[in-house]
Amino acid sequence: MELLHQKIKQEGVVLDGGVLKVDTFLNHQVDAGLMFEIGRTFGELFAESGVTKIMTIESSGIAPAVMTSLRLQVPMVFARKRKSLTLREDLYTERIYSYTKQEESEVTVSRKFLTPADRVLIIDDFLANGEAALGMARIVLQAGAEVAGIGIVIEKSFQPGRGKLAEQGFRVESLARIASLEDGEVLFV
């Protein structure tokens, strides 16, 4: 997706440890026009996949997931990282390790929002080691539902995430695949 590539090149900041900071348009401040185009693109990629629901993890995946759900005309549900007074029982739960935050989170989704009849498209902002996408897939499978595919906004192809997802048989579509972040420069696949 050329528009996303341009945004990454212009506004992305490469940090130590193979981290790409994109807080000006994706995971702090949100470029709504770009998110609309991301949703349109994911909608086109998965139009024939029988998607009945979109799922992401709060919070950075919400904007692209909402725009994808708008395009596909299906509901979007997000896995919560924090406990809520209104969400305490009847939950699907998974522990997910965040490479960027260097911490483990327990994420939850209410059982009333996922059913065995669902075909779920997982949307996430980044794919690095694959832990978030795998955790969300495990929640979908706990519900007896099917993973229709996994849509990633930015994939760090030099990390093992795609391989882990492919080993499980999941279809992965990434809009920007980064080959390297060496010497502070973003190189695409």
Tab-separated table of C-alpha atoms in Angstrom:
chain	number	residue	atom	x	y	z
A	1	MET	CA	0.000	0.000	0.000
A	2	GLU	CA	1.913	2.985	-1.324
A	3	LEU	CA	0.209	5.618	0.858
A	4	LEU	CA	1.201	3.703	3.998
A	5	HIS	CA	4.775	3.235	2.732
A	6	GLN	CA	5.063	7.003	2.175
A	7	LYS	CA	3.714	7.759	5.654
A	8	ILE	CA	6.199	5.354	7.247
A	9	LYS	CA	9.101	6.848	5.288
A	10	GLN	CA	8.086	10.444	6.091
A	11	GLU	CA	6.959	10.131	9.710
A	12	GLY	CA	8.229	6.822	11.077
A	13	VAL	CA	11.122	6.987	13.542
A	14	VAL	CA	13.460	4.032	13.962
A	15	LEU	CA	14.411	3.430	17.598
A	16	ASP	CA	17.001	1.100	19.097
A	17	GLY	CA	16.088	-2.567	19.304
A	18	GLY	CA	14.282	-2.788	15.967
A	19	VAL	CA	11.357	-0.620	17.057
A	20	LEU	CA	9.512	1.589	14.566
A	21	LYS	CA	7.672	4.521	16.147
A	22	VAL	CA	4.586	5.562	14.154
A	23	ASP	CA	2.759	7.559	16.784
A	24	THR	CA	2.017	10.478	14.442
A	25	PHE	CA	-0.473	8.453	12.393
A	26	LEU	CA	-1.231	5.026	13.892
A	27	ASN	CA	-0.739	4.386	17.566
A	28	HIS	CA	-1.120	7.646	19.432
A	29	GLN	CA	-2.405	10.228	16.999
A	30	VAL	CA	-4.537	8.674	14.252
A	31	ASP	CA	-4.639	9.759	10.604
A	32	ALA	CA	-8.313	9.031	9.887
A	33	GLY	CA	-7.912	9.334	6.117
A	34	LEU	CA	-5.100	6.798	6.128
A	35	MET	CA	-7.121	4.500	8.409
A	36	PHE	CA	-10.047	4.753	5.981
A	37	GLU	CA	-7.767	3.614	3.138
A	38	ILE	CA	-6.336	0.821	5.299
A	39	GLY	CA	-9.881	-0.382	6.049
A	40	ARG	CA	-10.758	-0.210	2.367
A	41	THR	CA	-7.687	-2.254	1.446
A	42	PHE	CA	-8.299	-4.927	4.091
A	43	GLY	CA	-11.944	-4.994	2.999
A	44	GLU	CA	-10.888	-5.717	-0.584
A	45	LEU	CA	-8.328	-8.345	0.460
A	46	PHE	CA	-10.820	-10.261	2.612
A	47	ALA	CA	-14.066	-9.523	0.722
A	48	GLU	CA	-14.535	-13.152	-0.320
A	49	SER	CA	-13.542	-14.696	3.035
A	50	GLY	CA	-16.985	-14.844	4.625
A	51	VAL	CA	-15.949	-12.595	7.519
A	52	THR	CA	-18.682	-12.154	10.143
A	53	LYS	CA	-16.646	-10.277	12.746
A	54	ILE	CA	-13.457	-8.215	13.080
A	55	MET	CA	-11.271	-8.592	16.172
A	56	THR	CA	-8.296	-6.625	17.501
A	57	ILE	CA	-6.564	-5.801	20.783
A	58	GLU	CA	-6.939	-2.408	22.403
A	59	SER	CA	-5.791	0.161	21.612
A	60	SER	CA	-3.645	0.657	18.504
A	61	GLY	CA	-5.520	-1.898	16.422
A	62	ILE	CA	-8.895	-0.269	16.999
A	63	ALA	CA	-8.704	2.420	14.296
A	64	PRO	CA	-7.785	0.085	11.394
A	65	ALA	CA	-10.193	-2.571	12.733
A	66	VAL	CA	-13.126	-0.134	12.890
A	67	MET	CA	-12.485	1.050	9.343
A	68	THR	CA	-12.256	-2.557	8.142
A	69	SER	CA	-15.518	-3.426	9.892
A	70	LEU	CA	-17.134	-0.400	8.266
A	71	ARG	CA	-15.945	-1.574	4.846
A	72	LEU	CA	-17.047	-5.191	5.379
A	73	GLN	CA	-20.268	-4.180	7.207
A	74	VAL	CA	-19.649	-6.523	10.155
A	75	PRO	CA	-19.232	-5.857	13.888
A	76	MET	CA	-15.825	-5.256	15.453
A	77	VAL	CA	-14.850	-6.501	18.916
A	78	PHE	CA	-11.645	-5.694	20.744
A	79	ALA	CA	-9.832	-7.741	23.333
A	80	ARG	CA	-9.382	-5.762	26.539
A	81	LYS	CA	-6.020	-5.576	28.257
A	82	ARG	CA	-7.386	-4.324	31.549
A	83	LYS	CA	-10.084	-5.680	33.761
A	84	SER	CA	-13.362	-3.802	33.832
A	85	LEU	CA	-16.035	-3.632	36.510
A	86	THR	CA	-18.582	-4.515	33.830
A	87	LEU	CA	-16.556	-7.356	32.306
A	88	ARG	CA	-15.685	-9.919	34.977
A	89	GLU	CA	-17.198	-13.265	34.033
A	90	ASP	CA	-18.004	-15.400	31.043
A	91	LEU	CA	-14.767	-14.420	29.307
A	92	TYR	CA	-12.301	-15.865	26.860
A	93	THR	CA	-8.831	-15.098	28.240
A	94	GLU	CA	-5.291	-15.344	26.888
A	95	ARG	CA	-1.897	-14.173	28.092
A	96	ILE	CA	0.032	-12.250	25.428
A	97	TYR	CA	3.602	-10.986	25.568
A	98	SER	CA	4.274	-7.568	23.998
A	99	TYR	CA	7.683	-7.204	22.356
A	100	THR	CA	7.441	-3.404	22.281
A	101	LYS	CA	6.286	-3.015	25.893
A	102	GLN	CA	8.375	-5.941	27.166
A	103	GLU	CA	5.487	-7.154	29.319
A	104	GLU	CA	2.802	-9.775	29.422
A	105	SER	CA	-0.880	-8.846	29.438
A	106	GLU	CA	-3.977	-10.880	30.098
A	107	VAL	CA	-6.485	-10.040	27.377
A	108	THR	CA	-10.169	-10.839	27.523
A	109	VAL	CA	-13.205	-10.931	25.255
A	110	SER	CA	-16.752	-11.476	26.461
A	111	ARG	CA	-18.148	-14.836	25.365
A	112	LYS	CA	-21.317	-13.134	24.124
A	113	PHE	CA	-19.389	-11.467	21.280
A	114	LEU	CA	-17.848	-14.586	19.681
A	115	THR	CA	-19.812	-17.677	18.650
A	116	PRO	CA	-18.974	-20.917	16.836
A	117	ALA	CA	-20.772	-19.500	13.788
A	118	ASP	CA	-18.268	-16.618	13.448
A	119	ARG	CA	-15.522	-16.285	10.837
A	120	VAL	CA	-13.203	-13.747	12.435
A	121	LEU	CA	-10.762	-11.433	10.687
A	122	ILE	CA	-8.017	-10.423	13.110
A	123	ILE	CA	-6.575	-6.932	12.550
A	124	ASP	CA	-3.462	-5.619	14.298
A	125	ASP	CA	-1.177	-2.628	13.934
A	126	PHE	CA	2.145	-4.521	13.997
A	127	LEU	CA	3.419	-8.036	13.411
A	128	ALA	CA	6.829	-8.753	14.938
A	129	ASN	CA	7.035	-11.982	16.930
A	130	GLY	CA	3.397	-12.895	16.318
A	131	GLU	CA	2.359	-13.131	19.957
A	132	ALA	CA	-0.607	-10.741	19.730
A	133	ALA	CA	-2.026	-12.324	16.583
A	134	LEU	CA	-1.544	-15.842	17.973
A	135	GLY	CA	-3.202	-14.846	21.244
A	136	MET	CA	-6.192	-13.410	19.413
A	137	ALA	CA	-6.386	-16.543	17.242
A	138	ARG	CA	-6.425	-18.701	20.381
A	139	ILE	CA	-9.375	-16.664	21.689
A	140	VAL	CA	-11.229	-17.165	18.398
A	141	LEU	CA	-10.558	-20.907	18.572
A	142	GLN	CA	-11.676	-21.042	22.237
A	143	ALA	CA	-15.028	-19.743	20.994
A	144	GLY	CA	-15.231	-22.557	18.451
A	145	ALA	CA	-15.102	-19.908	15.732
A	146	GLU	CA	-12.828	-19.841	12.690
A	147	VAL	CA	-9.988	-17.451	11.886
A	148	ALA	CA	-10.816	-16.094	8.417
A	149	GLY	CA	-7.444	-14.353	8.198
A	150	ILE	CA	-5.071	-11.934	9.833
A	151	GLY	CA	-4.618	-8.379	8.553
A	152	ILE	CA	-1.496	-6.533	9.653
A	153	VAL	CA	-0.861	-2.840	9.053
A	154	ILE	CA	2.951	-3.011	9.444
A	155	GLU	CA	4.943	-6.247	9.462
A	156	LYS	CA	8.559	-6.460	10.563
A	157	SER	CA	9.499	-9.282	8.192
A	158	PHE	CA	12.911	-9.687	9.796
A	159	GLN	CA	11.201	-11.058	12.926
A	160	PRO	CA	9.561	-14.510	13.180
A	161	GLY	CA	5.859	-13.551	13.440
A	162	ARG	CA	4.760	-14.437	9.913
A	163	GLY	CA	6.440	-17.825	10.121
A	164	LYS	CA	4.666	-18.650	13.391
A	165	LEU	CA	1.293	-17.714	11.904
A	166	ALA	CA	1.973	-19.622	8.676
A	167	GLU	CA	2.889	-22.731	10.709
A	168	GLN	CA	-0.629	-22.594	12.173
A	169	GLY	CA	-2.136	-22.332	8.668
A	170	PHE	CA	-3.372	-18.745	8.993
A	171	ARG	CA	-3.675	-16.464	5.983
A	172	VAL	CA	-1.702	-13.270	6.679
A	173	GLU	CA	-2.032	-10.062	4.662
A	174	SER	CA	0.331	-7.213	5.586
A	175	LEU	CA	-0.007	-3.756	4.051
A	176	ALA	CA	3.614	-2.725	4.661
A	177	ARG	CA	6.355	-5.341	5.011
A	178	ILE	CA	9.625	-4.046	6.432
A	179	ALA	CA	12.794	-5.938	5.536
A	180	SER	CA	15.129	-3.957	7.781
A	181	LEU	CA	15.390	-1.057	10.208
A	182	GLU	CA	19.189	-1.085	10.283
A	183	ASP	CA	21.110	2.178	10.538
A	184	GLY	CA	17.869	4.054	11.262
A	185	GLU	CA	16.529	3.451	7.749
A	186	VAL	CA	13.283	1.724	6.804
A	187	LEU	CA	13.720	-0.764	3.964
A	188	PHE	CA	10.621	-2.473	2.579
A	189	VAL	CA	10.389	-6.047	1.289
